[in-house]
Tab-separated table of C-alpha atoms in Angstrom:
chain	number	residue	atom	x	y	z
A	1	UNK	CA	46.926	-28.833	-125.806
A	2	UNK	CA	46.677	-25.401	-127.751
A	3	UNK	CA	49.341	-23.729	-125.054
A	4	UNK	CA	52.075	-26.597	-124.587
A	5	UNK	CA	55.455	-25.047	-123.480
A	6	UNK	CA	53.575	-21.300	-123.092
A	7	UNK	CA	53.965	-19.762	-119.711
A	8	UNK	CA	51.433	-17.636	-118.004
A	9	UNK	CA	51.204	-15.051	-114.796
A	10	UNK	CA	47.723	-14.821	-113.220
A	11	UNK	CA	47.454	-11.678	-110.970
A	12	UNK	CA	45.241	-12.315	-108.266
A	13	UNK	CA	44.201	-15.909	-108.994
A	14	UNK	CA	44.744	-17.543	-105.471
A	15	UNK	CA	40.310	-17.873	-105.616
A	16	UNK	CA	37.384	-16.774	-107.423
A	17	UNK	CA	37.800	-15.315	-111.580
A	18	UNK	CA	41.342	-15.558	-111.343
A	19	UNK	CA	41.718	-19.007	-110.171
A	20	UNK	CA	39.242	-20.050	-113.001
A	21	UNK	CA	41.249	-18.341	-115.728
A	22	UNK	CA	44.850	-19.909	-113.935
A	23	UNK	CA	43.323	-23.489	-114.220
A	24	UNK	CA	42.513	-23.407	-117.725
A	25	UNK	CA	45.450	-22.114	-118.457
A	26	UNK	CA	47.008	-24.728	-117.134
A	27	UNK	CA	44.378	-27.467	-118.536
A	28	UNK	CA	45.665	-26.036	-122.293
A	29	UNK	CA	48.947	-26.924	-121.193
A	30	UNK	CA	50.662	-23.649	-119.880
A	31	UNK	CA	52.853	-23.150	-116.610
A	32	UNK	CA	51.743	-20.606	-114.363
A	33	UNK	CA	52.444	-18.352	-111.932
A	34	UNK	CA	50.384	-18.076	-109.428
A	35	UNK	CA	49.706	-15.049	-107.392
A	36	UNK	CA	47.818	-13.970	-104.369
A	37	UNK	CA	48.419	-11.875	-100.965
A	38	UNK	CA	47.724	-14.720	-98.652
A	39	UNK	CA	50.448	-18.320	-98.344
A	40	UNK	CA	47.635	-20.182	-97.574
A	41	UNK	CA	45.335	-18.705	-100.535
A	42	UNK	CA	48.033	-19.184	-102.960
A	43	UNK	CA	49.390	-22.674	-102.333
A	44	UNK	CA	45.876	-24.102	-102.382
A	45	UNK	CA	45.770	-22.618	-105.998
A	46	UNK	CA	48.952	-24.356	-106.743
A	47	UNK	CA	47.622	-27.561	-105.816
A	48	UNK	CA	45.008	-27.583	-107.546
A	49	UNK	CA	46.394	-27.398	-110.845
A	50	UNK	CA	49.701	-29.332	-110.137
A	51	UNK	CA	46.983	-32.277	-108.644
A	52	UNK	CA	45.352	-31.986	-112.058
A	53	UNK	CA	48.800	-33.212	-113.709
A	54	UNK	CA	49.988	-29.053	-114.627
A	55	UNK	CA	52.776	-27.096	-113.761
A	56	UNK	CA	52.399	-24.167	-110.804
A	57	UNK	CA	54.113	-21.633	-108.732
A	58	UNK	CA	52.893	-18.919	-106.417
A	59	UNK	CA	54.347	-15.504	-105.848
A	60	UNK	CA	52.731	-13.896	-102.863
A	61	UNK	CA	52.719	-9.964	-103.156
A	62	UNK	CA	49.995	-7.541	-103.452
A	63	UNK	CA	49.937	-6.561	-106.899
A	64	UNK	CA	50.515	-2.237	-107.536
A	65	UNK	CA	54.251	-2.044	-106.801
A	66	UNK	CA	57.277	-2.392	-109.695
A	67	UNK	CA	58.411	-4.644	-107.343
A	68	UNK	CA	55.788	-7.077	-107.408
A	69	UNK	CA	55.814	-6.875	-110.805
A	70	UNK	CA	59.193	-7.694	-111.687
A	71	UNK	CA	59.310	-10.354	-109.285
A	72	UNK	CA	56.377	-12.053	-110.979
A	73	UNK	CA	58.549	-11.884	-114.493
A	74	UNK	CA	61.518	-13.327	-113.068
A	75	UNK	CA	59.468	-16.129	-111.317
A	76	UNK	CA	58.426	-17.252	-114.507
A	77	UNK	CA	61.777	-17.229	-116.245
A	78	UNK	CA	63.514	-18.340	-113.256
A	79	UNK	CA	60.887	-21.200	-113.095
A	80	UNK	CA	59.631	-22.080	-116.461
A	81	UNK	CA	62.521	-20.637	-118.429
A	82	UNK	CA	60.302	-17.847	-120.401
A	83	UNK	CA	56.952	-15.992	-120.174
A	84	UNK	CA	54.162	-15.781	-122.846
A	85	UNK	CA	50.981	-15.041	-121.323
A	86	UNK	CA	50.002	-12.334	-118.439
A	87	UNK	CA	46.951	-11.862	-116.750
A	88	UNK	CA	46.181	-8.737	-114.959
A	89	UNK	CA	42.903	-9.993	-112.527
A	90	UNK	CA	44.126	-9.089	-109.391
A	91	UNK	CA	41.735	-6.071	-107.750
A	92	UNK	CA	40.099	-5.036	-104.435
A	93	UNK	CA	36.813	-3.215	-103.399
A	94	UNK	CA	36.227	-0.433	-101.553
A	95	UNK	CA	32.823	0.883	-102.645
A	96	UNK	CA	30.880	3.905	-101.056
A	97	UNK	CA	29.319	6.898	-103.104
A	98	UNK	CA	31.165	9.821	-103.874
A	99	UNK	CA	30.523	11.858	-100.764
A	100	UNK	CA	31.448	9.393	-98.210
A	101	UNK	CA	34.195	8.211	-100.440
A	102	UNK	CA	37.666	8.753	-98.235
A	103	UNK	CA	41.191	9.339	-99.764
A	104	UNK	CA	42.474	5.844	-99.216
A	105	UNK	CA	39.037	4.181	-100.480
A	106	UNK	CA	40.226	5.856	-103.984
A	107	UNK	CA	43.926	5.532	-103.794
A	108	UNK	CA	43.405	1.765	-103.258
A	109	UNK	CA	41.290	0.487	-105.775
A	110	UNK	CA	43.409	2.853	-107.867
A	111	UNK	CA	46.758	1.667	-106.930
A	112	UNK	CA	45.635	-2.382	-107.456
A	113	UNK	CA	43.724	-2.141	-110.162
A	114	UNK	CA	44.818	0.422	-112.696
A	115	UNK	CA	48.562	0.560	-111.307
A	116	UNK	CA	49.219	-2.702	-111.031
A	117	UNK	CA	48.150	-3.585	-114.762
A	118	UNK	CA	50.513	-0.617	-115.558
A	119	UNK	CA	53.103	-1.868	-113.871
A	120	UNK	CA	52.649	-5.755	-114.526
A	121	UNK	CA	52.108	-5.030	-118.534
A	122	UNK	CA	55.210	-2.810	-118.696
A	123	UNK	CA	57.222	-5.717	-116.946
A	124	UNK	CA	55.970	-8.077	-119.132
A	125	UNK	CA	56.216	-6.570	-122.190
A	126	UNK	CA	59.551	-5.047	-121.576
A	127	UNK	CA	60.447	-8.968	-121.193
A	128	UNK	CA	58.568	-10.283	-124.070
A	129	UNK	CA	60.004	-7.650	-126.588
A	130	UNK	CA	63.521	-7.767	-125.040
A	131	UNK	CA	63.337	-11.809	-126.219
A	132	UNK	CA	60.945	-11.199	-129.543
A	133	UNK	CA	58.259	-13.603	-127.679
A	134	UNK	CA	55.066	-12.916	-129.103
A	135	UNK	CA	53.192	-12.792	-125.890
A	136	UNK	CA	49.863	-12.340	-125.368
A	137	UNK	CA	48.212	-9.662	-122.484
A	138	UNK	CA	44.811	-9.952	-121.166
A	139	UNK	CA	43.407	-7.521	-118.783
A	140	UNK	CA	40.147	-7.665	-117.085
A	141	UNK	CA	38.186	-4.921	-117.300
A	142	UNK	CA	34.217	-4.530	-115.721
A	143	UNK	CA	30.725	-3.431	-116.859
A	144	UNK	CA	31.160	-0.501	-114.369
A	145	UNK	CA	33.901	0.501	-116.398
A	146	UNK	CA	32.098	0.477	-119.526
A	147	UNK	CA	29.022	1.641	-117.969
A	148	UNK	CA	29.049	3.069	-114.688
A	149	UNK	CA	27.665	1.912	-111.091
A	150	UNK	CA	26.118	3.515	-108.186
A	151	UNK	CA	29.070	3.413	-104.939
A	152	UNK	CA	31.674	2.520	-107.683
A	153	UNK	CA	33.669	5.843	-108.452
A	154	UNK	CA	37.354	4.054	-107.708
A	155	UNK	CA	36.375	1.151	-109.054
A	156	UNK	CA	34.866	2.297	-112.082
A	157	UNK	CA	37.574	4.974	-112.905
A	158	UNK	CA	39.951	2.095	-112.606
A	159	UNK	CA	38.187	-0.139	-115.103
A	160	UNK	CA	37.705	2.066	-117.765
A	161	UNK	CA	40.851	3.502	-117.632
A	162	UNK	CA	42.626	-0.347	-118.146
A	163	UNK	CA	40.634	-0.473	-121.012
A	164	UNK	CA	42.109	2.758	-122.575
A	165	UNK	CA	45.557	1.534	-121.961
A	166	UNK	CA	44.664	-1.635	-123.720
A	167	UNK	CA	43.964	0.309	-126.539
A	168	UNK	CA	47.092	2.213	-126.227
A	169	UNK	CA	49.547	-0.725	-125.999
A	170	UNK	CA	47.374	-2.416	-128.883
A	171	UNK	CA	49.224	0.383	-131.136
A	172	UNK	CA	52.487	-0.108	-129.262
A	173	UNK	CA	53.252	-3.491	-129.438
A	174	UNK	CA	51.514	-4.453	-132.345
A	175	UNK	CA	55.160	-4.144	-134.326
A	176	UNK	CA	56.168	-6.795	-131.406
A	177	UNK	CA	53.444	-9.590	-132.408
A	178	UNK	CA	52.039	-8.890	-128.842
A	179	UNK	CA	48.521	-8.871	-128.648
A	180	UNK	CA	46.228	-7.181	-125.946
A	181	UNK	CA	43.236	-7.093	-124.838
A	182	UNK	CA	40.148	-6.104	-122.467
A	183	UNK	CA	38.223	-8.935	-120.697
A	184	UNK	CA	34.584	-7.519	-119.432
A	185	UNK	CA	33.165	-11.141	-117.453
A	186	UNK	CA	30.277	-11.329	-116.125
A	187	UNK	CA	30.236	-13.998	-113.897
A	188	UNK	CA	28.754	-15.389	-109.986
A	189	UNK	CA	31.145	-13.730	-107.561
A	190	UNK	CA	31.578	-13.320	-103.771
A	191	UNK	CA	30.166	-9.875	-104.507
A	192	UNK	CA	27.139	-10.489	-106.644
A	193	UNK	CA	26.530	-13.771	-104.074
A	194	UNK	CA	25.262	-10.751	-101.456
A	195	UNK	CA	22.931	-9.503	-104.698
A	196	UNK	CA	18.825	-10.428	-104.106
A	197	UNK	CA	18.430	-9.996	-107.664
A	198	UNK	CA	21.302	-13.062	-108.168
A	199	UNK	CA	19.897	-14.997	-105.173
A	200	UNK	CA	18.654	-17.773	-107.701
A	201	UNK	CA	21.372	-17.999	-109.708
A	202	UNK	CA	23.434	-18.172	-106.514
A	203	UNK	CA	21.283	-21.057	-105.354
A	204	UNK	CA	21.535	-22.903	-108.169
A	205	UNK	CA	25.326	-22.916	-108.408
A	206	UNK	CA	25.600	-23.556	-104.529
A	207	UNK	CA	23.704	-27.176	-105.169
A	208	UNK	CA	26.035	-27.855	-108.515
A	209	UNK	CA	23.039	-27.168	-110.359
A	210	UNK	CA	22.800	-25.010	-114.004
A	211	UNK	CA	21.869	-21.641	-114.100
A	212	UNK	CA	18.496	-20.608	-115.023
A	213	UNK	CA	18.503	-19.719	-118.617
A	214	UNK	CA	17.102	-16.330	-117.477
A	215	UNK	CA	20.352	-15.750	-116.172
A	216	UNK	CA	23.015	-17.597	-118.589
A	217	UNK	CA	21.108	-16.214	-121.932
A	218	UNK	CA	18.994	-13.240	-121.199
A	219	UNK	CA	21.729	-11.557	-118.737
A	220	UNK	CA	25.297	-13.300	-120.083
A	221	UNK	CA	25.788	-14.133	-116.081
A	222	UNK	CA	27.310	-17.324	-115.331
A	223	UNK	CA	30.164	-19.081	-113.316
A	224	UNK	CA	33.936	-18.415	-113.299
A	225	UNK	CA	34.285	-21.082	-115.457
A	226	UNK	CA	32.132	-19.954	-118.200
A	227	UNK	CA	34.923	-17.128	-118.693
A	228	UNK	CA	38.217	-18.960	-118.580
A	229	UNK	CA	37.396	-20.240	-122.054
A	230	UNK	CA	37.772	-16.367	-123.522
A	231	UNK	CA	41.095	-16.302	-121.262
A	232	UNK	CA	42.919	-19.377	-123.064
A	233	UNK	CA	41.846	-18.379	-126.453
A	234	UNK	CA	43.068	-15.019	-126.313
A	235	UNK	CA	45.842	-16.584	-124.911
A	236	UNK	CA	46.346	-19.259	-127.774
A	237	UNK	CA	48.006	-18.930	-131.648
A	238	UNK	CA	44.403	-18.514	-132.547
A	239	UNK	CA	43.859	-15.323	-131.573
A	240	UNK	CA	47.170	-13.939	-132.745
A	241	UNK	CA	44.721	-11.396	-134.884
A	242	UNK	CA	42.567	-10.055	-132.256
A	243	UNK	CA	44.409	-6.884	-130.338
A	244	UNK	CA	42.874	-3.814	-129.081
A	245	UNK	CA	39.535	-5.151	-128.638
A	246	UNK	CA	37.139	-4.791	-125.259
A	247	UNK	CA	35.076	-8.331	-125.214
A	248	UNK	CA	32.400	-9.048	-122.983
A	249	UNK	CA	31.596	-13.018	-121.757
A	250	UNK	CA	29.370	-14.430	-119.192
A	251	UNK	CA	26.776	-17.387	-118.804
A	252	UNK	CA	26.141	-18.051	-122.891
A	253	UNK	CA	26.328	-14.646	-124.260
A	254	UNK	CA	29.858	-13.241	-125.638
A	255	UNK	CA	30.122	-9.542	-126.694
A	256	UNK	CA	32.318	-6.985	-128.619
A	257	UNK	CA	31.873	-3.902	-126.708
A	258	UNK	CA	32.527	-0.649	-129.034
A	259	UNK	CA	35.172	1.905	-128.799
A	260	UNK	CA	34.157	5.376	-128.243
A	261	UNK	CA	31.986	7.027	-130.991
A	262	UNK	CA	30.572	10.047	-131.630
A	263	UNK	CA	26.890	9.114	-132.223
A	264	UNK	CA	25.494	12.298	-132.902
A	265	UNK	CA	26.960	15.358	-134.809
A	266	UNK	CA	25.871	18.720	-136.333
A	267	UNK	CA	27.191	21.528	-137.052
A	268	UNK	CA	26.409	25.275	-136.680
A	269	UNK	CA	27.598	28.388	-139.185
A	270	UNK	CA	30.195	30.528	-136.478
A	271	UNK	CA	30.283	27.724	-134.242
A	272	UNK	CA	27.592	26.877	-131.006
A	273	UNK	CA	27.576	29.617	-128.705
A	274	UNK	CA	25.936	29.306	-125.108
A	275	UNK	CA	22.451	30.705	-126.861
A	276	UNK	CA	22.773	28.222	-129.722
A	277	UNK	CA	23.079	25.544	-127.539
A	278	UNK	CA	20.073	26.514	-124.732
A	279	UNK	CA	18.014	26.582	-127.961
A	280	UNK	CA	19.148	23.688	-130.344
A	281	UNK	CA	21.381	21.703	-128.274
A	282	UNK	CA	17.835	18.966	-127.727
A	283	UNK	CA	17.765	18.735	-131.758
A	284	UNK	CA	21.370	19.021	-132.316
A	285	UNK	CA	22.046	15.777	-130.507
A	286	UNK	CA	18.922	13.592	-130.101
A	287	UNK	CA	18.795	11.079	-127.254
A	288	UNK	CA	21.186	11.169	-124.572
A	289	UNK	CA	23.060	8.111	-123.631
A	290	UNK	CA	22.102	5.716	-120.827
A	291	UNK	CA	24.100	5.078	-117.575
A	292	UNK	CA	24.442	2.265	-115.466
A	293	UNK	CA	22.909	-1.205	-116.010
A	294	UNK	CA	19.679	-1.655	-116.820
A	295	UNK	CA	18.446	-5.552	-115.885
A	296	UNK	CA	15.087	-6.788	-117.079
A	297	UNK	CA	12.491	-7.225	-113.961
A	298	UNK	CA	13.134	-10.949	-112.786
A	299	UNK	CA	10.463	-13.528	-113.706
A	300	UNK	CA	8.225	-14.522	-110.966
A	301	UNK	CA	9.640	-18.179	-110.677
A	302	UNK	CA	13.247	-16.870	-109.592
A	303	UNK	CA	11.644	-13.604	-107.436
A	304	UNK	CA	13.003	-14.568	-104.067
């Protein structure tokens, strides 16, 4: 097993993505920390993979505070003796456009999301440097961080911003050995399960059955399980050259999603004043770029 003797935290993996990722994990032979905000949630996740013959422990907290965060360290090295692999997964929803959106629907997804993979990673690697471990950090970003989504402002500011901080602490601990990097899954959730467009994919996971390959190959969507695989391998010796890097999974497609580019650039003699740019500011920059996702018009067979 590529991860013998490695241990792991998994934010938010009492159900769902973060379960998925926690079990393989385990299956490549980590330990692993468990966490979730409900007892109940979390030891079920425990018994699954101890069941399976691994090695588990839960630490209920809601994931944002230092608090949390250091506890989940010292669980590990209390536990297991050492830590080697972290997960940020944990997250919460609170979608609503812009003009409805309220204080608190921001501040939470805000606080879960982007704060608690600040404050987990800076635990983490403050252990892992303090002990010259090598570790490994993978933190899951989103499509609507990449591209944007309608009722998704928290969410999506959230997202893209773990992904800049990925590339920051690429530079940072790179002298360390410790890798990190941006997940972006695609995957059949309790959120896309409420999605007509998904409603036949959804079917055909609820009756253990595959995916139409409309979905898995033409879309990249898929089941949890179809992104642990990306989890453990950024997680193994294997990837011990891949760090700063934004990679897409889901259903059969895997993806390298670009940094930030400039794709258009001209230039202008004095510089581009406001009447420069009302009359070459079309010419001077071609196409605009596209926001959102775009998803091809569902064949007729899985219209439902």
């Amino acid at each position: 097993m590529s991860l013998e003797g490695k241990v792991a935290i998994v934010t938010g993996s009492g159900r769902g993505l973060g379960l998925a990722y926690a079990q393989e994990l385990a299956r490549q032979g980590a330990s692993v920390v468990i966490n979730d905000v409900d007892d109940a949630t979390a030891d079920a996740a425990v018994k699954t993979i101890t069941d399976a013959g691994g090695s588990a422990v839960a630490v209920v907290a809601r994931v944002g505070p230092t608090e949390t965060a250091e506890q989940l360290v010292q669980t590990a090295v209390d536990t297991f003796g050492r830590l080697d692999i972290l997960v940020t997964n944990a997250g919460v929803l609170r979608d609503t456009v812009l003009w409805k959106m309220s204080d608190d629907d921001f501040d939470t997804v805000i606080d879960v999301h982007l704060r608690g993979t600040f404050t987990c990673v800076r635990a983490a690697a403050t252990y892992m440097r303090a002990n010259e471990i090598a570790g490994r950090i993978i933190c899951i970003g989103s499509p609507t961080g990449q591209r944007g989504n309608f009722g998704q402002t928290n969410y999506a500011a959230a997202k893209a911003g773990i992904v800049g901080m990925v590339r920051t602490w690429a530079l940072e601990l790179k002298k360390a050995g410790i890798t990190t990097n941006a997940v972006i899954p695609v995957a059949a959730t309790a959120m896309t399960a409420t999605v007509p467009y998904f409603a036949a994919a959804v079917e055909a996971e609820e009756k253990g059955e595959a995916m139409p390959a409309f979905f898995r190959h033409d879309l990249g969507f898929g089941t949890s399980d179809d992104v642990a695989g990306l989890i453990a391998f950024l997680a193994s010796d294997a990837a011990a050259g891949v760090s700063g890097q934004a990679i897409g999974i889901g259903g059969d497609r895997l993806q390298l999603w670009s940094h930030p580019e400039a794709v258009a650039t001209a230039y202008r003699e004095g510089g581009w004043t406001y009447d420069a740019l009302v009359e070459g500011f079309g010419d001077a920059v071609g196409d605009l770029q596209t926001v959102g996702e775009k998803f091809p018009p569902l064949p007729e067979d899985l219209q439902r």
